[in-house]
Short mmCIF file of C-alpha atoms in Angstrom, two decimals:
data_model
loop_
_atom_site.label_atom_id
_atom_site.label_comp_id
_atom_site.label_asym_id
_atom_site.label_seq_id
_atom_site.Cartn_x
_atom_site.Cartn_y
_atom_site.Cartn_z
CA MET M 22 3.31 27.32 -28.26
CA ARG M 23 4.38 30.97 -28.49
CA ILE M 24 5.62 32.42 -31.77
CA VAL M 25 7.07 35.81 -32.66
CA LEU M 26 7.32 36.97 -36.27
CA TYR M 27 9.44 40.11 -36.79
CA SER M 28 9.61 42.42 -39.81
CA HIS M 29 11.25 45.84 -39.99
CA ASP M 30 8.95 47.30 -42.73
CA SER M 31 10.70 50.34 -44.18
CA VAL M 32 9.31 50.32 -47.75
CA GLY M 33 5.99 48.86 -48.82
CA LEU M 34 4.02 46.11 -47.09
CA GLY M 35 5.83 43.05 -48.41
CA HIS M 36 7.59 42.01 -45.22
CA VAL M 37 4.57 42.21 -42.93
CA ARG M 38 2.28 40.59 -45.54
CA ARG M 39 4.70 37.66 -45.85
CA ASN M 40 4.80 37.22 -42.07
CA LEU M 41 1.02 37.51 -41.88
CA ALA M 42 0.64 34.66 -44.37
CA LEU M 43 3.01 32.60 -42.19
CA ALA M 44 1.00 33.46 -39.07
CA HIS M 45 -2.20 32.10 -40.64
CA ALA M 46 -0.43 28.94 -41.84
CA LEU M 47 1.23 28.27 -38.48
CA SER M 48 -1.98 28.94 -36.58
CA ASN M 49 -4.00 26.59 -38.81
CA GLN M 50 -1.54 23.72 -39.18
CA LEU M 51 1.03 23.67 -36.38
CA PRO M 52 -1.32 22.60 -33.55
CA GLY M 53 -2.15 19.41 -35.45
CA LEU M 54 1.56 18.68 -35.95
CA ILE M 55 2.78 19.27 -32.39
CA GLY M 56 -0.36 18.70 -30.32
CA ARG M 57 -0.33 22.17 -28.75
CA PRO M 58 -2.31 25.34 -29.42
CA VAL M 59 -0.50 28.33 -30.90
CA THR M 60 -0.46 31.98 -29.90
CA GLY M 61 1.74 34.66 -31.38
CA ILE M 62 2.88 38.23 -31.87
CA LEU M 63 3.63 39.96 -35.15
CA ILE M 64 6.22 42.71 -34.60
CA THR M 65 6.07 45.32 -37.35
CA GLY M 66 7.15 48.82 -38.20
CA THR M 67 4.12 49.84 -40.26
CA SER M 68 1.04 51.49 -38.76
CA LEU M 69 -1.06 49.99 -41.58
CA ALA M 70 -0.61 46.45 -40.22
CA PRO M 71 -3.67 46.33 -37.92
CA ALA M 72 -5.91 46.73 -41.00
CA PHE M 73 -5.03 43.14 -41.94
CA LEU M 74 -6.97 40.17 -40.60
CA LEU M 75 -5.12 38.31 -37.83
CA PRO M 76 -5.54 34.63 -36.95
CA GLU M 77 -7.21 33.94 -33.63
CA GLY M 78 -4.77 34.07 -30.73
CA TRP M 79 -2.42 36.59 -32.37
CA ASP M 80 -1.75 40.27 -31.79
CA TRP M 81 0.42 43.12 -33.04
CA VAL M 82 3.34 44.99 -31.53
CA LEU M 83 3.92 48.19 -33.53
CA LEU M 84 7.40 49.68 -33.41
CA PRO M 85 8.02 53.36 -34.21
CA GLY M 86 8.19 53.41 -37.99
CA VAL M 87 11.37 53.45 -40.03
CA ALA M 88 11.69 54.79 -43.57
CA LYS M 89 14.44 54.55 -46.17
CA GLY M 90 15.95 57.77 -47.48
CA SER M 91 18.72 58.54 -49.92
CA GLU M 92 21.32 58.06 -47.18
CA GLY M 93 19.81 54.99 -45.52
CA TYR M 94 17.29 54.36 -42.77
CA LEU M 95 15.67 57.20 -40.82
CA PRO M 96 12.66 57.58 -38.48
CA ARG M 97 9.42 57.63 -40.44
CA ASN M 98 7.61 60.04 -38.09
CA LEU M 99 9.57 60.71 -34.90
CA ALA M 100 11.87 63.73 -34.75
CA LEU M 101 14.76 61.76 -33.30
CA PRO M 102 18.32 61.20 -34.47
CA MET M 103 19.07 57.60 -35.43
CA GLN M 104 21.48 57.21 -32.48
CA GLU M 105 18.43 57.58 -30.21
CA PHE M 106 15.83 56.00 -32.48
CA VAL M 107 17.56 52.63 -32.94
CA PRO M 108 18.10 52.05 -29.17
CA LEU M 109 14.42 52.91 -28.62
CA ARG M 110 13.30 50.20 -31.04
CA ALA M 111 15.90 47.82 -29.60
CA ARG M 112 14.54 48.24 -26.05
CA LEU M 113 10.98 47.63 -27.26
CA LEU M 114 12.12 44.48 -29.06
CA GLN M 115 13.98 43.19 -26.03
CA ALA M 116 11.01 43.86 -23.74
CA THR M 117 8.64 42.08 -26.11
CA LEU M 118 10.73 38.94 -26.42
CA ALA M 119 11.56 38.88 -22.69
CA GLY M 120 7.92 39.38 -21.68
CA PHE M 121 6.42 36.94 -24.14
CA SER M 122 9.09 34.21 -23.89
CA PRO M 123 8.54 32.76 -27.38
CA HIS M 124 9.40 29.18 -28.33
CA LEU M 125 9.86 30.15 -32.00
CA VAL M 126 11.07 33.44 -33.48
CA VAL M 127 11.05 34.02 -37.24
CA VAL M 128 12.93 37.10 -38.48
CA ASP M 129 12.01 38.34 -41.94
CA ARG M 130 14.82 39.27 -44.31
CA HIS M 131 17.16 41.35 -42.08
CA ALA M 132 18.98 39.08 -39.64
CA THR M 133 19.57 41.68 -36.93
CA GLY M 134 16.99 44.28 -37.91
CA VAL M 135 17.66 47.94 -38.57
CA HIS M 136 21.26 48.76 -37.59
CA GLY M 137 21.45 45.66 -35.37
CA GLU M 138 18.42 46.57 -33.26
CA LEU M 139 17.35 42.92 -32.90
CA GLU M 140 20.65 41.24 -32.01
CA THR M 141 20.61 41.83 -28.24
CA ALA M 142 16.98 40.71 -27.96
CA LEU M 143 17.75 37.47 -29.83
CA ARG M 144 20.82 36.71 -27.74
CA HIS M 145 18.89 37.27 -24.50
CA ALA M 146 16.02 35.09 -25.75
CA ARG M 147 18.42 32.26 -26.56
CA THR M 148 19.97 32.52 -23.11
CA ALA M 149 16.67 32.79 -21.22
CA GLY M 150 14.92 29.64 -22.32
CA PRO M 151 14.11 27.00 -24.91
CA VAL M 152 13.67 28.83 -28.20
CA ARG M 153 14.31 28.22 -31.87
CA VAL M 154 15.23 31.18 -34.08
CA VAL M 155 14.78 31.19 -37.86
CA LEU M 156 15.81 33.66 -40.54
CA GLY M 157 13.15 33.80 -43.26
CA LEU M 158 14.33 34.99 -46.69
CA ARG M 159 12.48 35.72 -49.90
CA GLU M 160 13.94 33.76 -52.81
CA VAL M 161 15.68 36.84 -54.29
CA LEU M 162 17.64 39.22 -52.07
CA ASP M 163 19.45 41.63 -54.39
CA ALA M 164 22.33 41.80 -56.82
CA PRO M 165 25.06 39.53 -55.37
CA ALA M 166 27.51 42.33 -54.48
CA ALA M 167 24.82 44.31 -52.65
CA ALA M 168 23.50 41.23 -50.86
CA LEU M 169 26.93 40.11 -49.67
CA ALA M 170 27.67 43.62 -48.42
CA GLU M 171 24.55 43.38 -46.24
CA TRP M 172 25.65 40.03 -44.83
CA ALA M 173 28.98 41.63 -43.93
CA LYS M 174 27.20 44.45 -42.07
CA VAL M 175 25.50 41.98 -39.71
CA GLY M 176 28.80 40.28 -38.93
CA GLY M 177 28.89 37.65 -41.65
CA PRO M 178 28.15 33.92 -41.43
CA ARG M 179 29.62 33.57 -37.92
CA VAL M 180 27.05 35.92 -36.36
CA VAL M 181 24.21 34.34 -38.35
CA ARG M 182 25.18 30.86 -37.16
CA ASP M 183 25.31 32.13 -33.56
CA LEU M 184 21.82 33.62 -33.72
CA PHE M 185 19.85 31.26 -35.96
CA ASP M 186 18.98 27.58 -35.97
CA ALA M 187 17.76 27.56 -39.57
CA ILE M 188 17.30 29.70 -42.67
CA TRP M 189 14.06 29.25 -44.58
CA VAL M 190 14.20 30.41 -48.20
CA TYR M 191 10.69 31.06 -49.48
CA GLY M 192 11.19 29.93 -53.05
CA ASP M 193 11.86 27.20 -55.57
CA PRO M 194 15.58 26.74 -56.30
CA ALA M 195 14.71 25.39 -59.74
CA VAL M 196 13.49 28.90 -60.61
CA HIS M 197 16.09 30.92 -58.66
CA ASP M 198 18.72 29.64 -56.23
CA PRO M 199 20.14 32.52 -54.15
CA VAL M 200 23.10 30.43 -52.97
CA ALA M 201 24.15 29.53 -56.51
CA ALA M 202 23.52 33.15 -57.55
CA GLY M 203 25.87 34.42 -54.85
CA GLU M 204 23.23 36.23 -52.78
CA ILE M 205 23.64 34.02 -49.68
CA PRO M 206 27.14 33.12 -48.39
CA PHE M 207 28.08 29.54 -49.23
CA ALA M 208 29.13 29.07 -45.59
CA LEU M 209 25.45 29.22 -44.54
CA ARG M 210 24.25 26.51 -46.93
CA LYS M 211 23.84 23.87 -44.17
CA LEU M 212 21.26 26.04 -42.38
CA ILE M 213 19.10 26.50 -45.50
CA ARG M 214 15.77 24.81 -46.15
CA TYR M 215 13.85 25.72 -49.31
CA THR M 216 10.14 25.95 -48.60
CA GLY M 217 8.75 26.72 -52.04
CA TYR M 218 6.85 29.91 -52.77
CA LEU M 219 4.37 31.06 -50.12
CA ALA M 220 1.68 30.99 -52.80
CA GLU M 221 -1.08 28.43 -52.38
CA GLY M 222 -3.33 28.60 -49.35
CA ARG M 223 -3.25 32.33 -48.59
CA PRO M 224 -6.32 33.18 -46.48
CA ALA M 225 -9.43 34.42 -48.25
CA VAL M 226 -10.99 37.60 -46.91
CA SER M 227 -14.15 38.80 -48.62
CA GLY M 228 -14.76 36.56 -51.64
CA THR M 229 -16.49 39.47 -53.36
CA SER M 230 -15.36 41.67 -56.23
CA CYS M 231 -15.34 45.47 -56.35
CA MET M 232 -15.36 45.30 -60.16
CA PRO M 233 -18.50 44.15 -61.99
CA GLY M 234 -18.28 42.12 -65.19
CA ARG M 235 -15.12 41.08 -66.99
CA TYR M 236 -11.99 43.02 -66.14
CA CYS M 237 -8.24 43.11 -66.31
CA MET M 238 -6.22 44.33 -63.35
CA THR M 239 -3.13 46.36 -62.52
CA THR M 240 -1.70 46.32 -59.00
CA VAL M 241 1.38 48.15 -57.74
CA GLY M 242 1.85 46.65 -54.26
CA GLY M 243 1.94 49.11 -51.37
CA GLY M 244 1.95 51.95 -53.87
CA SER M 245 4.74 54.13 -52.51
CA ASP M 246 6.70 53.71 -55.75
CA GLY M 247 3.97 52.50 -58.08
CA TYR M 248 2.80 55.72 -59.70
CA ALA M 249 4.76 55.25 -62.95
CA LEU M 250 3.14 51.90 -63.74
CA ALA M 251 -0.31 52.96 -62.56
CA SER M 252 -0.04 56.08 -64.73
CA VAL M 253 0.51 53.95 -67.84
CA ALA M 254 -2.32 51.62 -66.82
CA VAL M 255 -5.02 54.29 -66.45
CA ALA M 256 -4.18 55.62 -69.93
CA ALA M 257 -4.22 52.23 -71.68
CA PRO M 258 -7.28 51.56 -73.89
CA VAL M 259 -8.94 48.21 -73.19
CA PRO M 260 -11.13 46.05 -75.44
CA ASP M 261 -14.87 46.73 -75.52
CA GLY M 262 -16.76 45.05 -72.71
CA LEU M 263 -13.68 44.79 -70.50
CA GLY M 264 -13.12 46.90 -67.40
CA HIS M 265 -9.74 47.77 -65.93
CA LEU M 266 -9.23 47.72 -62.15
CA VAL M 267 -6.17 49.67 -61.01
CA VAL M 268 -5.17 49.05 -57.38
CA ALA M 269 -2.93 51.97 -56.43
CA GLY M 270 -1.94 50.71 -52.97
CA PRO M 271 -2.62 52.20 -49.50
CA GLN M 272 0.79 53.91 -49.38
CA MET M 273 0.43 55.87 -52.63
CA PRO M 274 0.47 59.63 -51.88
CA ALA M 275 -2.98 61.21 -51.99
CA GLU M 276 -2.07 63.66 -54.76
CA GLN M 277 -0.90 60.81 -57.01
CA LEU M 278 -4.07 58.82 -56.35
CA TYR M 279 -6.16 61.89 -57.20
CA ASP M 280 -4.21 62.41 -60.42
CA LEU M 281 -4.75 58.79 -61.51
CA ARG M 282 -8.49 59.05 -60.95
CA LYS M 283 -8.65 62.32 -62.84
CA ARG M 284 -6.81 60.91 -65.89
CA ALA M 285 -8.40 57.45 -65.96
CA ARG M 286 -10.01 56.44 -69.26
CA PRO M 287 -13.67 55.31 -69.35
CA GLY M 288 -14.00 51.81 -67.92
CA VAL M 289 -10.99 52.23 -65.61
CA LYS M 290 -11.65 52.08 -61.88
CA VAL M 291 -8.89 53.30 -59.55
CA VAL M 292 -8.98 52.15 -55.91
CA ALA M 293 -6.45 52.49 -53.10
CA ALA M 294 -6.92 48.87 -51.97
CA VAL M 295 -9.18 45.83 -52.22
CA ASP M 296 -10.28 43.53 -49.42
CA ASP M 297 -9.13 40.34 -51.12
CA LEU M 298 -6.34 40.71 -53.68
CA VAL M 299 -6.09 36.99 -54.44
CA PHE M 300 -9.79 36.82 -55.23
CA HIS M 301 -9.51 39.76 -57.63
CA ILE M 302 -6.42 38.32 -59.32
CA ARG M 303 -8.06 34.93 -59.73
CA HIS M 304 -11.12 36.41 -61.44
CA ALA M 305 -9.22 38.83 -63.69
CA SER M 306 -8.71 38.16 -67.39
CA ALA M 307 -5.09 39.33 -67.15
CA VAL M 308 -2.90 40.96 -64.49
CA VAL M 309 -0.21 43.63 -64.69
CA ALA M 310 1.92 44.12 -61.58
CA MET M 311 5.21 45.17 -60.14
CA GLY M 312 7.52 42.37 -59.06
CA GLY M 313 7.11 42.29 -55.28
CA TYR M 314 7.33 38.86 -53.64
CA ASN M 315 3.77 38.66 -52.28
CA THR M 316 2.07 39.89 -55.43
CA VAL M 317 4.05 37.40 -57.52
CA CYS M 318 3.11 34.58 -55.13
CA GLU M 319 -0.55 35.53 -55.38
CA ILE M 320 -0.31 35.52 -59.18
CA MET M 321 1.54 32.19 -59.19
CA SER M 322 -1.32 30.56 -57.27
CA THR M 323 -3.61 31.22 -60.26
CA PRO M 324 -3.55 30.41 -64.01
CA VAL M 325 -4.11 34.08 -64.93
CA PRO M 326 -1.63 35.52 -67.50
CA ALA M 327 0.61 38.16 -65.95
CA LEU M 328 2.94 40.92 -67.08
CA ILE M 329 5.50 42.00 -64.48
CA VAL M 330 6.93 45.51 -64.65
CA PRO M 331 9.60 45.47 -61.94
CA ARG M 332 10.83 48.31 -59.79
CA THR M 333 13.98 49.88 -61.22
CA GLN M 334 15.03 51.94 -58.20
CA SER M 335 16.75 50.78 -55.00
CA ARG M 336 17.26 47.00 -55.14
CA ALA M 337 17.66 44.72 -58.15
CA GLU M 338 15.39 42.18 -56.44
CA GLN M 339 12.28 42.68 -58.58
CA ARG M 340 14.22 42.65 -61.84
CA ILE M 341 15.94 39.39 -60.90
CA ARG M 342 12.64 37.81 -59.84
CA ALA M 343 10.85 38.84 -63.02
CA ALA M 344 13.68 37.56 -65.22
CA SER M 345 13.88 34.18 -63.46
CA LEU M 346 10.12 33.58 -63.56
CA ALA M 347 9.92 34.71 -67.19
CA ALA M 348 12.74 32.33 -68.10
CA ALA M 349 10.77 29.51 -66.45
CA GLY M 350 7.71 30.40 -68.54
CA TYR M 351 5.45 31.42 -65.65
CA LEU M 352 4.91 35.08 -66.61
CA GLU M 353 6.13 37.86 -68.89
CA GLN M 354 8.12 41.00 -68.10
CA HIS M 355 8.56 44.51 -69.50
CA ASP M 356 10.70 47.45 -68.44
CA ILE M 357 8.84 50.52 -67.19
CA GLY M 358 11.13 52.77 -69.22
CA THR M 359 9.75 51.50 -72.54
CA LEU M 360 6.18 50.63 -71.51
CA THR M 361 3.52 52.80 -73.16
CA PRO M 362 -0.30 52.73 -72.86
CA GLU M 363 -0.46 51.34 -76.40
CA ILE M 364 1.99 48.52 -75.68
CA LEU M 365 0.11 47.64 -72.50
CA ALA M 366 -3.24 47.70 -74.35
CA GLY M 367 -1.85 45.35 -76.99
CA TRP M 368 -0.61 42.91 -74.37
CA LEU M 369 -3.95 42.91 -72.53
CA ALA M 370 -5.90 42.30 -75.73
CA ALA M 371 -3.60 39.45 -76.77
CA ARG M 372 -3.89 37.65 -73.43
CA LEU M 373 -7.70 37.61 -73.18
CA GLY M 374 -9.00 34.07 -72.95
CA THR M 375 -5.59 32.53 -72.27
CA THR M 376 -4.22 30.81 -69.16
CA VAL M 377 -0.76 29.88 -67.85
CA ASP M 378 0.14 26.49 -66.37
CA ARG M 379 2.28 27.14 -63.27
CA ARG M 380 1.87 23.74 -61.64
CA ARG M 381 5.52 22.76 -62.18
CA ALA M 382 6.63 25.41 -59.68
CA VAL M 383 6.83 24.54 -55.98
CA LEU M 384 4.01 26.68 -54.60
CA ASP M 385 3.11 24.98 -51.29
CA GLY M 386 5.47 26.85 -48.95
CA LEU M 387 2.60 27.63 -46.58
CA ILE M 388 2.28 23.89 -45.98
CA ARG M 389 6.01 23.24 -45.77
CA VAL M 390 6.74 26.02 -43.25
CA PRO M 391 4.56 24.54 -40.45
CA GLN M 392 6.21 21.16 -41.08
CA LEU M 393 9.68 22.69 -40.75
CA ALA M 394 8.56 24.53 -37.61
CA ALA M 395 7.28 21.29 -36.09
CA GLU M 396 10.62 19.59 -36.79
CA LEU M 397 12.49 22.42 -35.06
CA LEU M 398 10.14 22.54 -32.08
CA HIS M 399 9.79 18.81 -31.50
CA PRO M 400 12.91 18.50 -29.29
CA LEU M 401 11.74 21.47 -27.21
CA THR M 402 8.26 20.10 -26.54
CA ASN M 403 9.80 16.94 -25.11
CA SER M 404 12.51 18.61 -23.05
CA ASP M 405 12.53 18.95 -19.27
CA GLN M 406 13.44 22.62 -19.69
CA PHE M 407 10.33 23.25 -21.79
CA ARG M 408 8.05 21.54 -19.25
CA ALA M 409 9.64 23.44 -16.37
CA ALA M 410 9.16 26.76 -18.16
CA GLU M 411 5.55 25.84 -18.97
CA PHE M 412 4.88 24.92 -15.33
CA GLN M 413 6.45 28.17 -14.12
CA GLN M 414 4.22 30.17 -16.49
CA ASP M 415 1.09 28.33 -15.31
CA GLU M 416 2.01 29.05 -11.69
CA SER M 417 2.61 32.73 -12.46
CA GLU M 418 -0.72 33.12 -14.24
CA ALA M 419 -2.54 31.32 -11.43
CA ALA M 420 -1.00 33.72 -8.90
CA VAL M 421 -2.10 36.74 -10.92
CA ARG M 422 -5.65 35.41 -11.23
CA ALA M 423 -5.76 34.80 -7.50
CA LYS M 424 -4.98 38.49 -6.94
CA GLY M 425 -7.69 39.50 -9.41
CA GLY M 426 -5.19 40.93 -11.89
CA ALA M 427 -4.41 40.36 -15.52
CA SER M 428 -1.68 38.09 -16.77
CA ARG M 429 -0.92 40.08 -19.92
CA VAL M 430 2.33 41.96 -20.21
CA ALA M 431 2.07 45.38 -21.86
CA VAL M 432 4.98 46.80 -23.84
#
């Protein structure tokens, strides 16, 4: 069973980290549900992706990177105008899907990719063979007006219904319902399945801590826009006997990371990244973080008290997420504009020795997603078209082996 997970990855690492969690869940659970092994490709636009641990049988396809500037998307590194850059990525996407012939494609967040780069590849894939296509959405998109404007740019509900068989919303509607909030068009409601947060069951990596003894922790996601919070954190006094681990993120500029280390108070350790973020969160006395989806999910899988300081630039997503989770009693929030080292120190001291019960939230999305995938794929695995395509692939690979060649397609 061949799976493709696509993410465009312009800011931070949230999209690719979400898809990576799905890849591990699908690889571990889907074979037992459908009786077939799984292999897959993660398509991403960040060169940092190969540093993450892949499940067995999976590989990366790295697209030329895209960044987000004041006037919209632009090439991250290549000196190309967007009218050449987008077709380049589109051709790579089309070649990948045509060469790999996936049975399941999951598109993260942006239905047709950057400036529609993915639409032609999806339409060709649907025409070429048995495939199911899913749009995967975090539980908060943006302020309703901004979110609906983005749906309009991709062609509205009609185009989405043409391209996708289902929409998976990675959240708990009891905490935040993006349809009721006006972030997803009401016309798409019949495609939607709520999975719960992709929280419990994220793969462990190292199981070791880079911080000895008791500690609190501040993490700012990828780090590209986390300097303001990290700057407050390194200046905050902490109680005696307690360390403070500040994870600045692999995308924080080197000069900002250097400045944080230079200004850090005694007992504060500043690192660019840790091998196992969930492990470090679980063993912290308290956690301070921005409001990115993956970080919040990792916090929600633990009983550790958390203060969310959401991003204020670009999207309203993190502010909406922090407010909804705070209203449900699962964490606390504070605005970066009024957060001082003294306020942060007071919060950390007050939360020592406390825990938060988050068991009422639906946190088992990484179990639900493979079940939903199995339901979508079940008709395909029993279809004559699927068996014919599988037989044709076996014949092709046998012919290549007979010639002494390789059966892998390079893009």
